Short mmCIF file of C-alpha atoms in Angstrom, two decimals:
data_model
loop_
_atom_site.label_atom_id
_atom_site.label_comp_id
_atom_site.label_asym_id
_atom_site.label_seq_id
_atom_site.Cartn_x
_atom_site.Cartn_y
_atom_site.Cartn_z
CA MET A 28 -8.02 5.47 -26.02
CA SER A 29 -5.57 3.16 -26.53
CA GLU A 30 -3.13 2.77 -29.63
CA VAL A 31 -4.36 -0.54 -31.73
CA ARG A 32 -2.36 -0.65 -34.57
CA SER A 33 -3.26 -1.71 -37.69
CA GLU A 34 -0.31 -3.89 -39.84
CA LEU A 35 -0.02 -6.26 -35.98
CA LYS A 36 -2.08 -9.26 -34.77
CA TYR A 37 -2.67 -9.33 -31.55
CA LEU A 38 -4.33 -11.76 -28.55
CA SER A 39 -7.05 -11.38 -26.67
CA SER A 40 -4.48 -11.89 -24.06
CA HIS A 41 -3.14 -7.76 -24.94
CA GLU A 42 0.28 -9.07 -26.55
CA TRP A 43 0.77 -8.13 -30.70
CA ALA A 44 3.73 -9.37 -32.94
CA ARG A 45 4.50 -7.44 -36.22
CA VAL A 46 6.53 -10.32 -38.72
CA GLU A 47 9.25 -8.39 -39.71
CA ALA A 48 10.70 -8.49 -43.34
CA ASP A 49 13.31 -10.73 -42.19
CA GLY A 50 10.27 -13.73 -41.37
CA THR A 51 11.30 -13.55 -37.91
CA VAL A 52 8.46 -12.57 -35.40
CA THR A 53 8.40 -9.02 -32.68
CA ILE A 54 6.24 -9.83 -29.70
CA GLY A 55 5.50 -7.15 -27.08
CA ILE A 56 2.50 -5.89 -25.01
CA THR A 57 -0.21 -4.24 -26.21
CA ASP A 58 -0.32 -0.22 -25.46
CA HIS A 59 -3.86 -0.67 -23.91
CA ALA A 60 -1.77 -3.35 -21.46
CA GLN A 61 0.91 -1.09 -20.51
CA ASP A 62 -2.32 1.17 -19.84
CA SER A 63 -4.05 -1.08 -17.40
CA LEU A 64 -0.80 -2.28 -15.75
CA GLY A 65 0.25 0.69 -15.32
CA ASP A 66 3.84 0.91 -14.34
CA VAL A 67 6.39 -1.62 -15.94
CA VAL A 68 8.90 -2.61 -13.45
CA TYR A 69 9.89 -6.08 -14.09
CA VAL A 70 10.04 -7.98 -17.44
CA GLU A 71 10.83 -11.55 -17.18
CA THR A 72 12.16 -12.23 -21.04
CA PRO A 73 12.75 -16.43 -22.84
CA GLU A 74 15.88 -17.05 -23.19
CA VAL A 75 17.71 -16.72 -26.83
CA GLY A 76 18.03 -19.48 -27.93
CA SER A 77 14.42 -21.06 -25.88
CA THR A 78 11.78 -22.04 -27.84
CA VAL A 79 8.48 -21.27 -27.28
CA THR A 80 4.94 -22.05 -28.46
CA ALA A 81 2.22 -20.54 -30.10
CA GLY A 82 -0.62 -19.64 -26.91
CA GLU A 83 1.84 -20.49 -24.19
CA GLU A 84 2.96 -18.77 -21.55
CA ALA A 85 7.04 -16.83 -23.02
CA GLY A 86 7.28 -14.26 -19.82
CA VAL A 87 5.73 -11.88 -17.35
CA VAL A 88 5.66 -8.86 -16.63
CA GLU A 89 5.18 -6.99 -14.05
CA SER A 90 3.75 -3.84 -12.73
CA VAL A 91 3.50 -1.78 -9.50
CA LYS A 92 0.36 -3.56 -9.62
CA ALA A 93 0.42 -6.96 -10.25
CA ALA A 94 2.43 -10.06 -12.57
CA SER A 95 0.88 -11.46 -15.87
CA ASP A 96 1.58 -13.64 -17.62
CA ILE A 97 3.26 -13.10 -21.11
CA TYR A 98 2.09 -14.93 -24.16
CA SER A 99 3.48 -15.63 -27.50
CA LEU A 100 1.79 -15.81 -30.89
CA VAL A 101 3.82 -17.77 -33.06
CA SER A 102 5.66 -20.53 -31.96
CA GLY A 103 9.73 -20.91 -33.09
CA GLU A 104 13.38 -20.07 -31.40
CA VAL A 105 14.19 -16.97 -29.68
CA ILE A 106 16.40 -14.90 -31.64
CA ALA A 107 16.62 -12.12 -29.69
CA ILE A 108 14.98 -10.05 -26.66
CA ASN A 109 14.95 -6.78 -25.89
CA GLU A 110 17.90 -6.10 -23.16
CA ALA A 111 16.84 -2.65 -22.43
CA LEU A 112 14.38 -3.57 -20.77
CA GLU A 113 15.83 -4.98 -17.92
CA GLU A 114 17.48 -1.68 -16.76
CA THR A 115 14.58 0.34 -17.40
CA PRO A 116 11.41 -1.45 -17.89
CA GLU A 117 9.47 2.16 -18.02
CA ILE A 118 10.40 1.78 -21.75
CA VAL A 119 6.87 -0.11 -22.04
CA ASN A 120 4.94 1.93 -20.90
CA GLU A 121 6.63 4.45 -23.03
CA SER A 122 6.64 3.14 -25.98
CA PRO A 123 4.91 -0.59 -26.55
CA TYR A 124 4.84 -1.23 -29.53
CA ASP A 125 8.66 0.11 -31.14
CA ASP A 126 11.47 0.53 -28.02
CA GLY A 127 8.89 -1.72 -25.17
CA TRP A 128 9.54 -4.44 -27.56
CA PHE A 129 9.81 -7.90 -25.99
CA PHE A 130 10.88 -10.84 -27.96
CA LYS A 131 12.06 -11.12 -31.26
CA VAL A 132 11.78 -15.38 -32.59
CA LYS A 133 12.06 -16.85 -35.93
CA PRO A 134 7.95 -19.30 -36.57
CA SER A 135 8.28 -22.32 -36.85
CA ASP A 136 5.14 -21.83 -39.45
CA LEU A 137 4.31 -18.18 -39.38
CA SER A 138 0.37 -19.99 -39.86
CA ASP A 139 0.03 -19.51 -36.05
CA LEU A 140 -1.21 -15.42 -37.00
CA ASP A 141 -3.65 -17.17 -38.98
CA ASN A 142 -5.57 -18.05 -35.55
CA ALA A 143 -4.79 -14.46 -34.17
CA LEU A 144 -6.93 -11.87 -33.83
CA ASP A 145 -6.78 -8.56 -36.44
CA ALA A 146 -6.20 -5.10 -34.94
CA ASP A 147 -9.91 -4.82 -35.46
CA GLY A 148 -11.06 -7.66 -33.65
CA TYR A 149 -8.24 -6.95 -30.62
CA GLN A 150 -10.52 -3.85 -30.51
CA ALA A 151 -13.16 -5.11 -30.42
CA ILE A 152 -11.91 -6.88 -27.57
CA CYS A 153 -10.26 -3.48 -25.87
CA ASP A 154 -13.67 -1.40 -26.12
CA GLU A 155 -15.37 -4.71 -23.72
CA ASP A 156 -12.86 -3.50 -20.75
CA MET B 161 -20.93 -3.24 -7.71
CA THR B 162 -23.81 -0.91 -7.00
CA ASP B 163 -23.87 -1.68 -2.99
CA LEU B 164 -20.03 0.07 -2.98
CA LEU B 165 -20.13 3.06 -0.35
CA GLN B 166 -19.45 6.12 -1.98
CA THR B 167 -16.96 8.76 0.32
CA PRO B 168 -17.97 12.45 -0.04
CA PHE B 169 -15.02 12.57 -2.60
CA HIS B 170 -16.03 10.47 -4.49
CA ALA B 171 -17.46 12.38 -7.16
CA MET B 172 -13.95 14.71 -6.94
CA HIS B 173 -11.96 11.52 -8.23
CA VAL B 174 -13.55 10.83 -10.78
CA ASP B 175 -13.25 13.93 -12.44
CA ALA B 176 -9.74 14.07 -11.70
CA GLY B 177 -9.77 10.44 -13.74
CA ALA B 178 -8.91 8.27 -11.11
CA LYS B 179 -9.82 5.15 -11.09
CA MET B 180 -11.40 3.48 -8.70
CA VAL B 181 -11.54 0.08 -7.17
CA PRO B 182 -13.88 -2.37 -4.19
CA PHE B 183 -12.09 -1.93 -0.95
CA ALA B 184 -13.31 -1.70 1.77
CA GLY B 185 -16.98 -1.15 1.37
CA TYR B 186 -15.97 1.71 -0.44
CA ASP B 187 -15.39 2.43 -4.27
CA MET B 188 -12.42 3.95 -3.76
CA PRO B 189 -9.00 5.44 -6.03
CA VAL B 190 -6.76 3.08 -6.58
CA GLN B 191 -4.83 5.77 -8.72
CA TYR B 192 -5.18 8.50 -11.10
CA PRO B 193 -3.56 9.29 -14.47
CA ASP B 194 -0.36 9.84 -13.16
CA GLY B 195 0.52 6.35 -12.04
CA ILE B 196 1.29 4.86 -9.09
CA LYS B 197 5.62 5.74 -9.05
CA THR B 198 5.03 9.45 -9.83
CA GLU B 199 1.92 9.75 -7.57
CA HIS B 200 3.73 8.20 -4.95
CA LEU B 201 7.71 10.50 -6.04
CA HIS B 202 5.33 13.49 -5.51
CA THR B 203 4.67 12.49 -2.23
CA ARG B 204 7.79 12.22 -1.06
CA GLU B 205 8.97 15.30 -2.69
CA HIS B 206 5.43 17.90 -2.55
CA ALA B 207 2.39 16.69 -1.45
CA GLY B 208 -0.13 13.80 -1.69
CA LEU B 209 -3.34 14.45 -0.69
CA PHE B 210 -5.35 11.05 0.27
CA ASP B 211 -8.66 10.44 0.84
CA VAL B 212 -8.57 7.96 3.91
CA SER B 213 -12.53 8.69 4.64
CA HIS B 214 -12.95 4.67 4.55
CA MET B 215 -11.81 4.38 8.26
CA GLY B 216 -13.64 4.15 11.05
CA GLN B 217 -13.34 7.47 12.81
CA ALA B 218 -14.80 7.21 16.38
CA LEU B 219 -15.31 9.15 20.00
CA ILE B 220 -15.28 7.03 22.69
CA LYS B 221 -16.72 9.62 25.48
CA GLY B 222 -17.06 8.75 29.48
CA GLU B 223 -15.74 9.31 33.16
CA ALA B 224 -14.75 5.74 33.09
CA ALA B 225 -13.50 5.76 28.85
CA LYS B 226 -10.38 6.11 30.29
CA SER B 227 -10.43 3.33 32.26
CA ASP B 228 -12.48 1.58 30.13
CA LEU B 229 -9.20 2.08 27.53
CA GLU B 230 -6.27 1.06 29.25
CA SER B 231 -8.61 -2.36 29.93
CA ILE B 232 -8.53 -2.69 26.60
CA LEU B 233 -5.03 -2.12 25.38
CA PRO B 234 -1.62 -1.47 26.59
CA LEU B 235 -1.72 1.70 26.75
CA ASP B 236 -0.79 4.72 29.77
CA LEU B 237 -3.50 7.27 29.24
CA ASP B 238 -2.09 9.10 31.85
CA THR B 239 0.24 10.09 30.23
CA LEU B 240 -1.34 11.48 26.96
CA LYS B 241 -2.03 14.36 27.55
CA PRO B 242 -4.99 16.13 25.68
CA GLY B 243 -3.71 17.32 21.57
CA HIS B 244 -1.21 13.98 22.37
CA GLN B 245 -1.98 10.59 19.99
CA VAL B 246 -0.84 7.55 19.96
CA TYR B 247 -0.46 4.09 17.71
CA THR B 248 -1.69 0.52 19.67
CA PHE B 249 -3.35 -2.15 18.88
CA MET B 250 -6.33 -4.28 20.17
CA PRO B 251 -5.82 -7.56 21.13
CA ASN B 252 -8.04 -10.02 21.60
CA ALA B 253 -8.43 -12.73 24.22
CA GLN B 254 -6.86 -15.56 22.10
CA GLY B 255 -3.46 -13.85 21.41
CA GLY B 256 -4.04 -12.16 17.99
CA ILE B 257 -4.56 -8.84 17.17
CA VAL B 258 -8.34 -7.43 16.48
CA ASP B 259 -7.00 -4.19 14.59
CA ASP B 260 -3.95 -1.64 14.75
CA LEU B 261 -5.36 2.09 15.46
CA ILE B 262 -4.66 6.31 16.53
CA VAL B 263 -5.84 6.94 19.77
CA THR B 264 -5.50 11.23 20.13
CA CYS B 265 -6.52 12.23 23.80
CA TRP B 266 -9.05 15.28 22.94
CA ASP B 267 -10.00 15.66 27.25
CA GLU B 268 -9.43 12.93 29.63
CA THR B 269 -13.09 11.63 29.21
CA THR B 270 -12.84 12.02 25.74
CA TYR B 271 -10.72 9.84 23.19
CA PHE B 272 -10.94 10.13 19.55
CA VAL B 273 -9.83 7.00 17.35
CA VAL B 274 -8.77 5.89 14.23
CA PHE B 275 -9.28 2.83 12.68
CA ASN B 276 -9.32 0.60 10.11
CA ALA B 277 -11.52 0.49 7.31
CA ALA B 278 -12.18 -3.62 6.47
CA CYS B 279 -12.12 -3.86 10.63
CA LYS B 280 -14.66 -0.54 11.44
CA GLU B 281 -17.70 -3.75 12.39
CA LYS B 282 -15.38 -5.74 14.68
CA ASP B 283 -13.57 -3.40 16.25
CA VAL B 284 -17.50 -1.32 17.42
CA ALA B 285 -18.08 -4.77 18.35
CA HIS B 286 -14.32 -5.35 20.93
CA PHE B 287 -15.44 -2.46 21.54
CA THR B 288 -18.64 -2.32 22.88
CA GLY B 289 -18.81 -5.55 24.03
CA LEU B 290 -16.16 -4.13 26.46
CA LEU B 291 -16.96 -0.23 27.22
CA SER B 292 -18.67 0.05 30.67
CA ALA B 293 -22.62 0.88 30.42
CA SER B 294 -21.21 4.97 31.49
CA THR B 295 -18.69 4.90 28.54
CA SER B 296 -20.37 5.58 25.01
CA LEU B 297 -18.56 4.41 21.26
CA GLU B 298 -20.20 7.34 19.22
CA LEU B 299 -19.07 6.48 14.85
CA LEU B 300 -18.15 10.08 12.86
CA ASP B 301 -19.94 8.63 10.28
CA ASP B 302 -21.00 11.87 8.43
CA ARG B 303 -17.08 13.37 8.24
CA ALA B 304 -14.92 12.28 5.90
CA LEU B 305 -10.64 12.25 5.93
CA VAL B 306 -7.93 12.89 4.51
CA ALA B 307 -4.26 12.81 4.93
CA LEU B 308 -2.34 15.66 3.69
CA GLN B 309 1.56 14.31 3.23
CA GLY B 310 5.29 15.19 2.24
CA PRO B 311 7.83 17.25 2.69
CA LYS B 312 5.15 20.20 1.28
CA ALA B 313 2.63 19.46 3.72
CA VAL B 314 2.75 22.15 6.42
CA THR B 315 3.91 25.16 3.41
CA VAL B 316 0.31 24.11 2.63
CA LEU B 317 -2.08 23.93 5.39
CA GLN B 318 -0.30 26.88 6.76
CA GLN B 319 -1.49 28.74 3.86
CA LEU B 320 -4.88 28.44 5.59
CA ALA B 321 -4.69 27.25 9.02
CA PRO B 322 -1.44 28.75 10.21
CA GLU B 323 -1.75 27.20 13.52
CA CYS B 324 -1.02 23.85 12.18
CA ALA B 325 2.56 25.19 12.61
CA SER B 326 3.09 24.35 16.21
CA LEU B 327 1.85 21.32 16.96
CA VAL B 328 4.83 17.88 16.50
CA PHE B 329 4.51 14.66 15.26
CA MET B 330 1.85 12.72 17.09
CA THR B 331 0.19 15.95 18.12
CA GLY B 332 -3.55 17.59 17.12
CA LYS B 333 -6.06 20.21 17.75
CA HIS B 334 -9.41 21.81 16.44
CA MET B 335 -8.71 24.04 14.28
CA SER B 336 -10.60 25.91 11.16
CA ILE B 337 -9.02 25.71 7.56
CA ASP B 338 -10.19 28.17 4.97
CA GLY B 339 -12.80 28.96 7.69
CA ILE B 340 -14.15 25.15 8.18
CA GLU B 341 -14.15 23.74 11.57
CA CYS B 342 -11.68 20.95 11.50
CA TYR B 343 -9.11 18.01 13.99
CA VAL B 344 -5.82 18.56 12.63
CA THR B 345 -3.30 15.71 13.55
CA ARG B 346 0.18 15.82 12.64
CA SER B 347 0.44 11.92 11.67
CA GLY B 348 0.49 9.80 9.05
CA TYR B 349 0.79 5.99 6.80
CA THR B 350 3.49 7.31 4.65
CA GLY B 351 6.47 7.75 6.21
CA GLU B 352 6.98 11.88 5.60
CA ASP B 353 5.79 15.38 7.91
CA GLY B 354 2.38 15.35 7.34
CA PHE B 355 -1.17 15.92 8.60
CA GLU B 356 -4.51 14.09 8.98
CA ILE B 357 -7.52 16.28 8.85
CA SER B 358 -10.97 15.03 10.39
CA VAL B 359 -13.86 17.53 8.19
CA PRO B 360 -17.18 17.55 8.31
CA ALA B 361 -18.82 14.99 5.34
CA ALA B 362 -20.54 18.44 3.54
CA GLN B 363 -17.95 20.76 3.85
CA ALA B 364 -15.31 17.54 2.80
CA GLU B 365 -14.99 18.76 -1.20
CA ALA B 366 -14.74 22.56 0.56
CA LEU B 367 -11.24 21.71 1.87
CA ALA B 368 -9.91 19.63 -0.53
CA ALA B 369 -10.27 21.90 -3.62
CA SER B 370 -8.88 24.47 -1.37
CA LEU B 371 -5.40 21.96 -0.21
CA LEU B 372 -4.96 21.16 -4.50
CA ALA B 373 -5.48 24.95 -4.60
CA SER B 374 -1.77 24.63 -4.06
CA PRO B 375 0.14 23.22 -7.12
CA GLU B 376 2.26 21.32 -4.45
CA VAL B 377 -0.43 19.38 -4.06
CA LYS B 378 -2.47 15.92 -5.76
CA TRP B 379 -5.17 13.33 -5.46
CA ILE B 380 -2.87 10.19 -4.69
CA GLY B 381 -4.34 6.74 -4.17
CA LEU B 382 -3.87 3.81 -2.46
CA GLY B 383 -1.73 2.65 -5.24
CA ALA B 384 0.89 4.41 -3.93
CA ARG B 385 -0.74 4.91 -0.30
CA ASP B 386 0.50 0.76 -0.09
CA SER B 387 3.78 0.85 -1.25
CA LEU B 388 4.65 4.62 0.70
CA ARG B 389 3.55 2.86 4.33
CA LEU B 390 5.76 -0.30 2.67
CA GLU B 391 9.27 2.11 3.07
CA ALA B 392 8.38 3.41 6.01
CA GLY B 393 8.24 0.06 7.11
CA LEU B 394 4.84 0.23 8.21
CA CYS B 395 2.69 -2.89 8.72
CA LEU B 396 -0.99 -2.90 7.08
CA TYR B 397 -3.55 -5.00 9.29
CA GLY B 398 -5.45 -7.93 7.26
CA HIS B 399 -1.16 -8.46 5.59
CA ASP B 400 1.54 -8.00 8.42
CA MET B 401 -0.68 -8.40 11.56
CA ASP B 402 -4.56 -10.40 11.65
CA ASP B 403 -6.28 -11.64 14.73
CA GLU B 404 -4.27 -15.45 13.94
CA ARG B 405 -0.48 -13.54 14.76
CA SER B 406 0.79 -11.92 18.52
CA PRO B 407 1.84 -8.50 18.60
CA ALA B 408 5.49 -10.41 19.60
CA GLU B 409 5.75 -11.96 16.51
CA ALA B 410 4.64 -8.96 14.39
CA ALA B 411 7.26 -6.93 16.54
CA LEU B 412 4.96 -4.26 17.97
CA GLY B 413 6.25 -4.53 21.57
CA TRP B 414 7.26 -1.28 21.33
CA ALA B 415 3.53 0.14 20.79
CA VAL B 416 2.72 -1.65 24.02
CA ALA B 417 3.38 1.21 27.05
CA LYS B 418 6.37 0.81 29.93
CA SER B 419 4.06 0.82 32.44
CA ARG B 420 1.72 -1.66 31.35
CA ARG B 421 5.11 -4.33 30.31
CA VAL B 422 6.39 -6.47 32.79
CA GLY B 423 7.40 -4.68 35.98
CA GLY B 424 6.09 -1.71 34.72
CA ASP B 425 3.73 0.49 37.26
CA LYS B 426 0.60 -0.77 35.80
CA GLU B 427 2.12 -4.16 34.15
CA GLY B 428 -1.22 -6.26 32.55
CA GLY B 429 -4.24 -5.70 32.74
CA PHE B 430 -5.55 -5.50 29.13
CA VAL B 431 -7.10 -8.08 26.68
CA GLY B 432 -4.60 -10.65 25.39
CA ALA B 433 -1.34 -9.14 27.85
CA ASP B 434 -1.21 -12.75 29.77
CA LEU B 435 -0.13 -14.52 25.97
CA LEU B 436 1.83 -11.19 25.02
CA PHE B 437 4.59 -11.41 28.07
CA ALA B 438 4.04 -15.72 27.50
CA LYS B 439 5.30 -15.11 24.54
CA GLN B 440 7.98 -12.37 25.13
CA ARG B 441 9.39 -14.52 27.87
CA ASP B 442 9.18 -18.22 25.41
CA GLY B 443 10.87 -16.75 22.82
CA VAL B 444 8.34 -16.49 19.91
CA ALA B 445 8.99 -18.49 16.46
CA GLU B 446 8.23 -16.66 13.88
CA ILE B 447 8.76 -12.66 13.61
CA ARG B 448 8.00 -10.22 10.64
CA ALA B 449 11.00 -9.19 9.36
CA GLY B 450 11.38 -6.69 6.20
CA PHE B 451 14.16 -7.62 2.81
CA LEU B 452 15.98 -5.57 0.29
CA ILE B 453 15.94 -8.13 -2.80
CA ASP B 454 18.39 -8.65 -5.47
CA GLY B 455 17.78 -7.60 -8.74
CA LYS B 456 14.67 -5.73 -10.41
CA ALA B 457 11.28 -8.95 -9.89
CA PRO B 458 9.21 -8.47 -6.83
CA VAL B 459 8.57 -10.11 -4.38
CA ARG B 460 4.31 -9.76 -3.32
CA GLU B 461 3.01 -11.21 -0.48
CA GLY B 462 2.68 -14.51 -0.28
CA ALA B 463 6.14 -16.00 -2.00
CA GLU B 464 7.45 -18.29 0.05
CA ILE B 465 10.67 -17.54 2.19
CA VAL B 466 13.24 -20.10 1.95
CA ASP B 467 16.41 -20.62 3.57
CA GLU B 468 20.05 -22.16 1.19
CA ASP B 469 19.41 -25.11 1.34
CA GLY B 470 14.98 -24.41 1.02
CA GLU B 471 13.39 -25.14 3.33
CA ILE B 472 10.65 -23.04 3.95
CA ILE B 473 11.40 -20.96 7.23
CA GLY B 474 9.04 -17.99 6.24
CA ARG B 475 6.52 -15.88 3.63
CA VAL B 476 6.01 -12.62 2.62
CA THR B 477 2.83 -10.71 3.39
CA SER B 478 3.74 -7.64 1.94
CA GLY B 479 6.57 -6.79 -1.36
CA GLY B 480 6.36 -4.75 -3.41
CA PHE B 481 7.88 -2.18 -6.20
CA ALA B 482 10.26 1.22 -4.06
CA PRO B 483 9.77 4.13 -6.16
CA SER B 484 11.81 5.19 -3.68
CA LEU B 485 14.75 2.88 -3.74
CA ASN B 486 13.74 1.81 -7.76
CA ALA B 487 14.32 -1.31 -6.51
CA PRO B 488 11.80 -4.13 -5.08
CA ILE B 489 10.97 -4.70 -1.36
CA ALA B 490 9.08 -6.80 1.60
CA MET B 491 7.59 -7.76 4.38
CA GLY B 492 7.06 -10.70 5.86
CA TYR B 493 7.44 -12.93 8.66
CA VAL B 494 10.64 -15.61 9.20
CA SER B 495 11.94 -18.85 11.31
CA ALA B 496 13.04 -16.32 14.48
CA PRO B 497 16.54 -17.69 14.09
CA PHE B 498 16.62 -15.95 10.25
CA ALA B 499 15.56 -12.31 11.31
CA ILE B 500 18.79 -10.79 11.90
CA ILE B 501 19.35 -7.81 10.00
CA GLY B 502 21.89 -8.94 6.87
CA THR B 503 21.10 -12.77 7.16
CA LYS B 504 20.57 -14.19 3.05
CA VAL B 505 17.03 -16.18 2.18
CA SER B 506 15.20 -16.45 -0.79
CA ALA B 507 11.90 -15.43 -1.79
CA LEU B 508 10.47 -18.63 -4.36
CA VAL B 509 8.63 -16.50 -7.35
CA ARG B 510 7.19 -18.77 -10.09
CA GLY B 511 9.30 -21.02 -9.02
CA LYS B 512 13.03 -19.92 -7.88
CA PRO B 513 14.35 -19.04 -6.34
CA ARG B 514 15.36 -14.64 -5.71
CA PRO B 515 17.97 -13.83 -2.81
CA MET B 516 16.69 -11.34 -0.24
CA THR B 517 18.60 -9.48 2.68
CA VAL B 518 16.97 -9.34 5.46
CA ALA B 519 17.51 -5.52 6.40
CA LYS B 520 16.14 -3.13 8.78
CA MET B 521 13.35 -0.69 8.19
CA PRO B 522 12.01 1.58 7.96
CA PHE B 523 13.39 1.49 3.98
CA VAL B 524 13.88 5.18 4.02
CA PRO B 525 14.15 7.98 6.36
CA GLN B 526 10.92 8.70 8.84
CA ARG B 527 11.07 12.30 8.33
CA TYR B 528 8.35 13.28 11.16
CA TYR B 529 8.26 16.56 12.21
CA ARG B 530 9.34 16.12 15.96
CA GLY B 531 10.25 19.68 17.20
#
């Protein structure tokens, strides 16, 4: 059974977002996503300083099996990327919600997250899979 | 997908926690809970057990079997002694390839052939259309096929069938494994030492259970089978060759028996020979090559290959992450002048050129046991 964390927001395309204490938003892929993808071998994150848009492609995650687009949950400026993913992409499998985060955004409007799913809504989607 | 076929090991896969996917009409395990990377590395270090029962197994029998097969395949069966086997391809009359297959001589009137699952129907149609009336093709639907691959395969199988140790690469023998009558060949599709075992379907589960009793042996899914064969530089029919590609383009000239080549004692005389010889004489526009990719981004099937000016010079036909190299690798067709080892080209991945180098295949050393 995949872990779904109650404090996070989700997209049906299996990304999560966490609002940090400083108002920035961290984004990654869910435990369910990493499990379906299998061994992650490559992650393409957006560049620091670039702009991402809520609901649009922001990067790519590749497993041994296939490539999948990553969507952002919020619009804003990318202020950090997880550089550890370049050499050790497998941390996405090992720690999807903590060490395996993808990028951090300074959101232009936090209310973008009002359109995202809460844990129960996302759990329902996983149950259908 | 209720109409998918199941192999005799299906329940064992499900019990082992496999992720099952439709493949060539069968419900097959793509991976087990360990995942593709771990399964791949396990096979290279220990021994992996692969269910390949979806593949076609048949006996071609009769007084004219030998001459019939020589008219269909570019083989010299006078040099293929009983108990020996050979890799070959089945050319079509248009210059392409119907399938690739392994032919094993059981005796001078009985040949055991193993061919691709997805090609079963067309292979049988092709064979039966060309075999003499006195030659029979008997599909061995009542047999399963497993491959035991890896450096520990011989140690494991020897415990159950001591005779297996006497086989060398590309030879086979009927033998009893833990009391089950099987046909065992020392061959495979991973680049490792190992065996392929044809077993009556009714005893398939018992055989797998005996093999899995060894801590060295684990089930390995189709995902790792694909990454293992790609590292070994082995073609996959339908991807790296097909009905249209010439064996000359596919760089399979080595698989034509010496006596069947231009200038040989038994030159030509097989389906498509003239078209193959013409390609070999005139040269091919594109040829199959291997690629080592810079960086970590996998380059997958279908990616266009470009030169430094961005001109399209070819296409990737197999590509993925190579767990043993911890890097992406690919196989594909490129314009002949670029197919020289060390040539720098690029593949377009999501519109961006990814630099790569034409590389020698296999990508990892083959470890076949040749005695």
